[in-house]
mmCIF file of C-alpha atoms in Angstrom:
data_model
loop_
_atom_site.group_PDB
_atom_site.id
_atom_site.type_symbol
_atom_site.label_atom_id
_atom_site.label_comp_id
_atom_site.label_asym_id
_atom_site.label_seq_id
_atom_site.Cartn_x
_atom_site.Cartn_y
_atom_site.Cartn_z
ATOM 1 C CA MET Y 172 0.315 35.392 3.606
ATOM 2 C CA ILE Y 173 2.704 32.416 3.315
ATOM 3 C CA ARG Y 174 6.375 33.405 3.954
ATOM 4 C CA VAL Y 175 8.896 31.616 1.582
ATOM 5 C CA LEU Y 176 12.439 30.969 1.229
ATOM 6 C CA LEU Y 177 14.221 30.182 -1.777
ATOM 7 C CA ALA Y 178 17.563 27.765 -1.421
ATOM 8 C CA ASP Y 179 18.736 26.896 -4.410
ATOM 9 C CA ASP Y 180 22.361 26.955 -6.185
ATOM 10 C CA GLN Y 181 21.155 28.535 -9.635
ATOM 11 C CA SER Y 182 20.344 31.896 -9.656
ATOM 12 C CA LEU Y 183 18.261 31.664 -12.764
ATOM 13 C CA MET Y 184 16.356 29.177 -11.306
ATOM 14 C CA ARG Y 185 15.837 30.821 -8.198
ATOM 15 C CA ALA Y 186 14.370 34.039 -10.312
ATOM 16 C CA GLY Y 187 11.813 31.558 -12.183
ATOM 17 C CA PHE Y 188 10.879 30.493 -8.759
ATOM 18 C CA ARG Y 189 10.495 34.029 -7.220
ATOM 19 C CA ALA Y 190 8.525 35.495 -10.242
ATOM 20 C CA LEU Y 191 6.060 32.729 -10.264
ATOM 21 C CA LEU Y 192 5.374 32.691 -6.309
ATOM 22 C CA ASP Y 193 5.123 36.656 -6.248
ATOM 23 C CA ALA Y 194 2.501 36.582 -8.900
ATOM 24 C CA GLU Y 195 0.624 35.012 -5.772
ATOM 25 C CA ASP Y 196 -1.621 37.402 -3.832
ATOM 26 C CA ASP Y 197 -0.871 34.959 -0.678
ATOM 27 C CA VAL Y 198 2.344 34.390 -1.179
ATOM 28 C CA GLU Y 199 5.542 36.443 -0.105
ATOM 29 C CA VAL Y 200 9.428 35.329 -1.092
ATOM 30 C CA VAL Y 201 11.160 36.493 2.222
ATOM 31 C CA GLY Y 202 14.831 35.624 1.186
ATOM 32 C CA GLU Y 203 17.028 33.532 -1.368
ATOM 33 C CA ALA Y 204 20.237 31.192 -0.476
ATOM 34 C CA ALA Y 205 22.301 29.510 -2.389
ATOM 35 C CA ASP Y 206 23.584 27.150 -0.363
ATOM 36 C CA GLY Y 207 22.464 24.857 2.487
ATOM 37 C CA ALA Y 208 24.553 27.050 5.326
ATOM 38 C CA THR Y 209 22.805 29.992 4.332
ATOM 39 C CA ALA Y 210 19.592 28.224 3.855
ATOM 40 C CA VAL Y 211 19.801 27.323 7.362
ATOM 41 C CA LYS Y 212 21.074 30.815 8.621
ATOM 42 C CA LEU Y 213 17.833 32.094 6.965
ATOM 43 C CA ALA Y 214 15.555 30.105 8.320
ATOM 44 C CA ARG Y 215 16.822 31.092 11.699
ATOM 45 C CA GLN Y 216 16.494 34.751 10.898
ATOM 46 C CA LEU Y 217 13.333 35.067 9.021
ATOM 47 C CA ARG Y 218 11.406 32.263 10.047
ATOM 48 C CA PRO Y 219 9.800 31.521 6.835
ATOM 49 C CA ASP Y 220 6.513 29.537 6.685
ATOM 50 C CA VAL Y 221 8.296 27.090 3.813
ATOM 51 C CA VAL Y 222 11.556 26.799 2.552
ATOM 52 C CA LEU Y 223 11.644 25.571 -1.157
ATOM 53 C CA MET Y 224 15.247 23.707 -1.069
ATOM 54 C CA ASP Y 225 17.313 22.099 -3.574
ATOM 55 C CA VAL Y 226 19.317 18.947 -2.754
ATOM 56 C CA GLN Y 227 22.730 19.533 -4.417
ATOM 57 C CA MET Y 228 24.100 22.882 -3.371
ATOM 58 C CA PRO Y 229 28.022 23.385 -2.482
ATOM 59 C CA GLY Y 230 28.901 23.002 0.983
ATOM 60 C CA LEU Y 231 26.083 22.167 2.897
ATOM 61 C CA ASP Y 232 23.505 20.415 0.756
ATOM 62 C CA GLY Y 233 19.748 20.495 0.911
ATOM 63 C CA ILE Y 234 19.234 17.122 2.694
ATOM 64 C CA GLU Y 235 21.904 18.301 5.683
ATOM 65 C CA ALA Y 236 20.295 21.751 5.696
ATOM 66 C CA THR Y 237 16.860 20.072 6.223
ATOM 67 C CA ARG Y 238 17.983 18.044 8.861
ATOM 68 C CA GLN Y 239 19.492 21.150 10.730
ATOM 69 C CA ILE Y 240 16.355 23.033 10.464
ATOM 70 C CA GLY Y 241 14.096 19.942 11.335
ATOM 71 C CA ALA Y 242 16.198 19.470 14.676
ATOM 72 C CA ASP Y 243 16.344 23.190 15.590
ATOM 73 C CA PRO Y 244 13.496 23.440 18.189
ATOM 74 C CA ASP Y 245 13.098 26.952 17.351
ATOM 75 C CA LEU Y 246 12.191 26.192 13.792
ATOM 76 C CA GLY Y 247 9.061 24.453 14.686
ATOM 77 C CA GLY Y 248 6.721 26.083 12.180
ATOM 78 C CA VAL Y 249 9.072 25.819 9.343
ATOM 79 C CA ARG Y 250 8.528 23.311 6.647
ATOM 80 C CA VAL Y 251 11.044 22.493 4.113
ATOM 81 C CA LEU Y 252 9.757 21.316 0.481
ATOM 82 C CA ILE Y 253 12.471 19.621 -1.394
ATOM 83 C CA LEU Y 254 12.934 20.512 -4.781
ATOM 84 C CA THR Y 255 15.414 18.234 -7.484
ATOM 85 C CA ASN Y 256 16.020 17.523 -10.917
ATOM 86 C CA PHE Y 257 16.729 14.094 -9.785
ATOM 87 C CA GLU Y 258 13.927 11.546 -9.391
ATOM 88 C CA LEU Y 259 16.615 9.223 -7.381
ATOM 89 C CA GLU Y 260 15.259 7.049 -4.795
ATOM 90 C CA GLU Y 261 17.735 7.568 -1.932
ATOM 91 C CA TYR Y 262 16.652 11.262 -2.254
ATOM 92 C CA VAL Y 263 12.961 11.018 -1.441
ATOM 93 C CA PHE Y 264 14.190 8.541 1.940
ATOM 94 C CA ALA Y 265 16.967 10.714 2.951
ATOM 95 C CA ALA Y 266 14.645 14.083 2.658
ATOM 96 C CA LEU Y 267 11.709 12.781 4.160
ATOM 97 C CA HIS Y 268 14.014 10.807 7.145
ATOM 98 C CA ALA Y 269 15.473 14.617 7.552
ATOM 99 C CA GLY Y 270 12.220 15.707 8.319
ATOM 100 C CA ALA Y 271 10.942 17.640 4.838
ATOM 101 C CA SER Y 272 7.354 18.181 4.232
ATOM 102 C CA GLY Y 273 7.305 17.386 0.564
ATOM 103 C CA PHE Y 274 9.286 16.315 -2.267
ATOM 104 C CA LEU Y 275 8.824 17.470 -5.964
ATOM 105 C CA LEU Y 276 10.567 17.596 -9.170
ATOM 106 C CA LYS Y 277 11.668 20.960 -10.792
ATOM 107 C CA ASP Y 278 9.748 20.203 -13.825
ATOM 108 C CA ALA Y 279 6.512 19.931 -12.246
ATOM 109 C CA ASP Y 280 3.837 22.342 -13.905
ATOM 110 C CA PRO Y 281 3.406 25.641 -11.974
ATOM 111 C CA ALA Y 282 0.156 24.964 -10.319
ATOM 112 C CA GLU Y 283 1.541 21.797 -8.669
ATOM 113 C CA LEU Y 284 4.007 23.777 -7.168
ATOM 114 C CA LEU Y 285 1.900 26.556 -6.050
ATOM 115 C CA GLN Y 286 -0.449 23.578 -4.764
ATOM 116 C CA ALA Y 287 2.285 22.071 -3.051
ATOM 117 C CA VAL Y 288 3.766 25.192 -1.000
ATOM 118 C CA ALA Y 289 -0.063 25.851 0.085
ATOM 119 C CA VAL Y 290 -0.014 22.468 1.261
ATOM 120 C CA VAL Y 291 3.499 22.146 3.483
ATOM 121 C CA ALA Y 292 2.344 25.783 4.781
ATOM 122 C CA ARG Y 293 -0.660 24.387 6.284
ATOM 123 C CA GLY Y 294 1.525 21.958 8.266
ATOM 124 C CA GLU Y 295 0.165 18.762 5.980
ATOM 125 C CA ALA Y 296 2.785 16.464 3.832
ATOM 126 C CA LEU Y 297 3.067 16.280 0.411
ATOM 127 C CA LEU Y 298 3.203 12.729 -0.280
ATOM 128 C CA ALA Y 299 2.346 11.424 -3.631
ATOM 129 C CA PRO Y 300 1.665 7.987 -4.246
ATOM 130 C CA THR Y 301 4.879 7.770 -6.160
ATOM 131 C CA VAL Y 302 6.847 9.020 -2.920
ATOM 132 C CA THR Y 303 4.924 6.492 -0.972
ATOM 133 C CA ARG Y 304 5.938 3.652 -3.254
ATOM 134 C CA THR Y 305 9.599 4.607 -3.068
ATOM 135 C CA LEU Y 306 9.469 4.552 0.598
ATOM 136 C CA ILE Y 307 8.264 0.970 0.938
ATOM 137 C CA LYS Y 308 10.707 0.056 -1.941
ATOM 138 C CA GLU Y 309 13.532 1.240 0.055
ATOM 139 C CA PHE Y 310 12.701 -0.896 3.205
ATOM 140 C CA VAL Y 311 11.766 -3.768 0.997
ATOM 141 C CA THR Y 312 15.138 -4.112 -0.815
ATOM 142 C CA GLY Y 313 17.128 -3.265 2.794
ATOM 143 C CA GLN Y 314 16.945 -0.308 3.906
ATOM 144 C CA PRO Y 315 18.109 -0.385 7.673
ATOM 145 C CA PRO Y 316 15.335 0.754 9.936
ATOM 146 C CA GLY Y 317 15.887 3.527 12.446
ATOM 147 C CA ASP Y 318 15.450 3.666 15.954
ATOM 148 C CA PRO Y 319 12.077 5.497 16.699
ATOM 149 C CA ALA Y 320 12.383 7.359 19.933
ATOM 150 C CA VAL Y 321 8.699 6.540 20.851
ATOM 151 C CA GLY Y 322 7.681 3.124 20.274
ATOM 152 C CA ARG Y 323 4.108 1.610 19.627
ATOM 153 C CA ASP Y 324 2.719 1.111 23.321
ATOM 154 C CA VAL Y 325 2.052 5.151 23.254
ATOM 155 C CA LEU Y 326 -0.612 4.447 20.235
ATOM 156 C CA THR Y 327 -4.014 2.715 20.950
ATOM 157 C CA ALA Y 328 -4.706 -0.137 18.596
ATOM 158 C CA ARG Y 329 -7.311 2.484 16.605
ATOM 159 C CA GLU Y 330 -4.357 4.765 16.147
ATOM 160 C CA GLN Y 331 -2.050 2.267 14.788
ATOM 161 C CA GLU Y 332 -4.487 0.999 12.667
ATOM 162 C CA VAL Y 333 -4.437 4.773 11.117
ATOM 163 C CA VAL Y 334 -1.273 5.389 11.335
ATOM 164 C CA GLU Y 335 -0.553 2.023 9.284
ATOM 165 C CA LEU Y 336 -2.827 3.214 6.637
ATOM 166 C CA VAL Y 337 -1.327 6.437 6.642
ATOM 167 C CA GLY Y 338 1.984 4.562 5.817
ATOM 168 C CA ARG Y 339 0.735 2.511 3.000
ATOM 169 C CA GLY Y 340 -0.631 5.853 1.455
ATOM 170 C CA LEU Y 341 -3.791 6.640 2.270
ATOM 171 C CA THR Y 342 -5.579 10.236 2.474
ATOM 172 C CA ASN Y 343 -7.812 11.333 5.449
ATOM 173 C CA ASP Y 344 -10.842 10.380 3.366
ATOM 174 C CA GLU Y 345 -9.456 7.163 2.883
ATOM 175 C CA ILE Y 346 -9.184 6.152 5.898
ATOM 176 C CA ALA Y 347 -12.240 7.226 6.755
ATOM 177 C CA LYS Y 348 -13.856 4.918 4.364
ATOM 178 C CA ARG Y 349 -11.587 2.034 5.149
ATOM 179 C CA MET Y 350 -12.901 2.186 8.762
ATOM 180 C CA VAL Y 351 -15.835 3.599 8.646
ATOM 181 C CA ILE Y 352 -15.432 6.513 10.425
ATOM 182 C CA SER Y 353 -16.138 10.256 9.708
ATOM 183 C CA PRO Y 354 -13.283 12.288 8.087
ATOM 184 C CA LEU Y 355 -12.729 14.568 10.619
ATOM 185 C CA THR Y 356 -12.756 11.224 12.917
ATOM 186 C CA ALA Y 357 -9.924 10.037 10.737
ATOM 187 C CA LYS Y 358 -8.354 13.388 10.886
ATOM 188 C CA THR Y 359 -8.273 13.675 14.671
ATOM 189 C CA HIS Y 360 -6.513 9.864 15.094
ATOM 190 C CA VAL Y 361 -3.703 10.957 12.639
ATOM 191 C CA SER Y 362 -3.513 14.330 14.799
ATOM 192 C CA ARG Y 363 -2.894 12.671 17.788
ATOM 193 C CA ALA Y 364 -1.039 10.071 17.147
ATOM 194 C CA MET Y 365 1.417 12.876 15.498
ATOM 195 C CA LEU Y 366 1.191 14.209 18.538
ATOM 196 C CA LYS Y 367 2.211 11.265 20.814
ATOM 197 C CA LEU Y 368 4.887 10.510 18.412
ATOM 198 C CA HIS Y 369 6.701 13.874 18.286
ATOM 199 C CA CYS Y 370 6.315 13.447 14.328
ATOM 200 C CA ARG Y 371 6.035 17.108 12.811
ATOM 201 C CA ASP Y 372 3.284 15.653 10.056
ATOM 202 C CA ARG Y 373 2.406 12.891 7.679
ATOM 203 C CA ALA Y 374 5.758 12.330 6.119
ATOM 204 C CA GLN Y 375 7.331 11.808 9.473
ATOM 205 C CA LEU Y 376 4.715 9.911 10.475
ATOM 206 C CA VAL Y 377 4.959 8.051 7.397
ATOM 207 C CA VAL Y 378 8.530 7.022 8.349
ATOM 208 C CA TRP Y 379 7.893 6.329 12.032
ATOM 209 C CA ALA Y 380 5.517 3.431 10.619
ATOM 210 C CA TYR Y 381 8.239 1.627 8.632
ATOM 211 C CA GLU Y 382 11.041 2.269 10.957
ATOM 212 C CA SER Y 383 8.935 1.361 14.032
ATOM 213 C CA GLY Y 384 7.860 -2.276 12.259
ATOM 214 C CA LEU Y 385 4.174 -1.204 12.080
ATOM 215 C CA ILE Y 386 4.472 -2.040 8.289
ATOM 216 C CA ALA Y 387 6.209 -4.847 6.868
ATOM 217 C CA PRO Y 388 6.130 -4.373 3.451
ATOM 218 C CA ARG Y 389 5.552 -7.709 1.439
ATOM 219 C CA ARG Y 390 8.664 -8.466 -0.601
ATOM 220 C CA ARG Y 391 7.934 -9.259 -4.214
#
């Protein structure tokens, strides 16, 4: 059973999400929040598997709420899926950098939303090619790099190669084909890299790849 917390300041939107999710046999909506502060409080109380987080909410916004959830060591199993009406690039980068495991527009098809919840609940990241391209563009156009807590020296040469391909938006199957290894071996390399770099999921691995300078996007 996937336990979901809804965080959106529009009651009608929350009702729509609840109706969609509650219709699934393996999904349970365990709580609702109309602002970011309440979302963080309920995340700590309810420990949901996934938080569907709106970006623009009164008081504490969804980005800061995501950052607080991601920074809480007791909430390591809570994944945040950002939902927004606004396809603005700064939201994509800010959400992933804050610790979100995925990013989805509210006008996505119901099937896409259900799939996104399932993917994020499994501990994977929902990184569509459009999101990866936006991340790349942020760095190409001058997004100042952060200061990664862990350097590249902790990774083997093979792991660095894998992380670079993850940062380029490749799936495990695509990485396996590119490196002529099995998908299971590719997955193992990705998992070990995330463990060494203290990345919660694939999304954080992508952010690390750019902030560490492992990937230097080509300017057009």
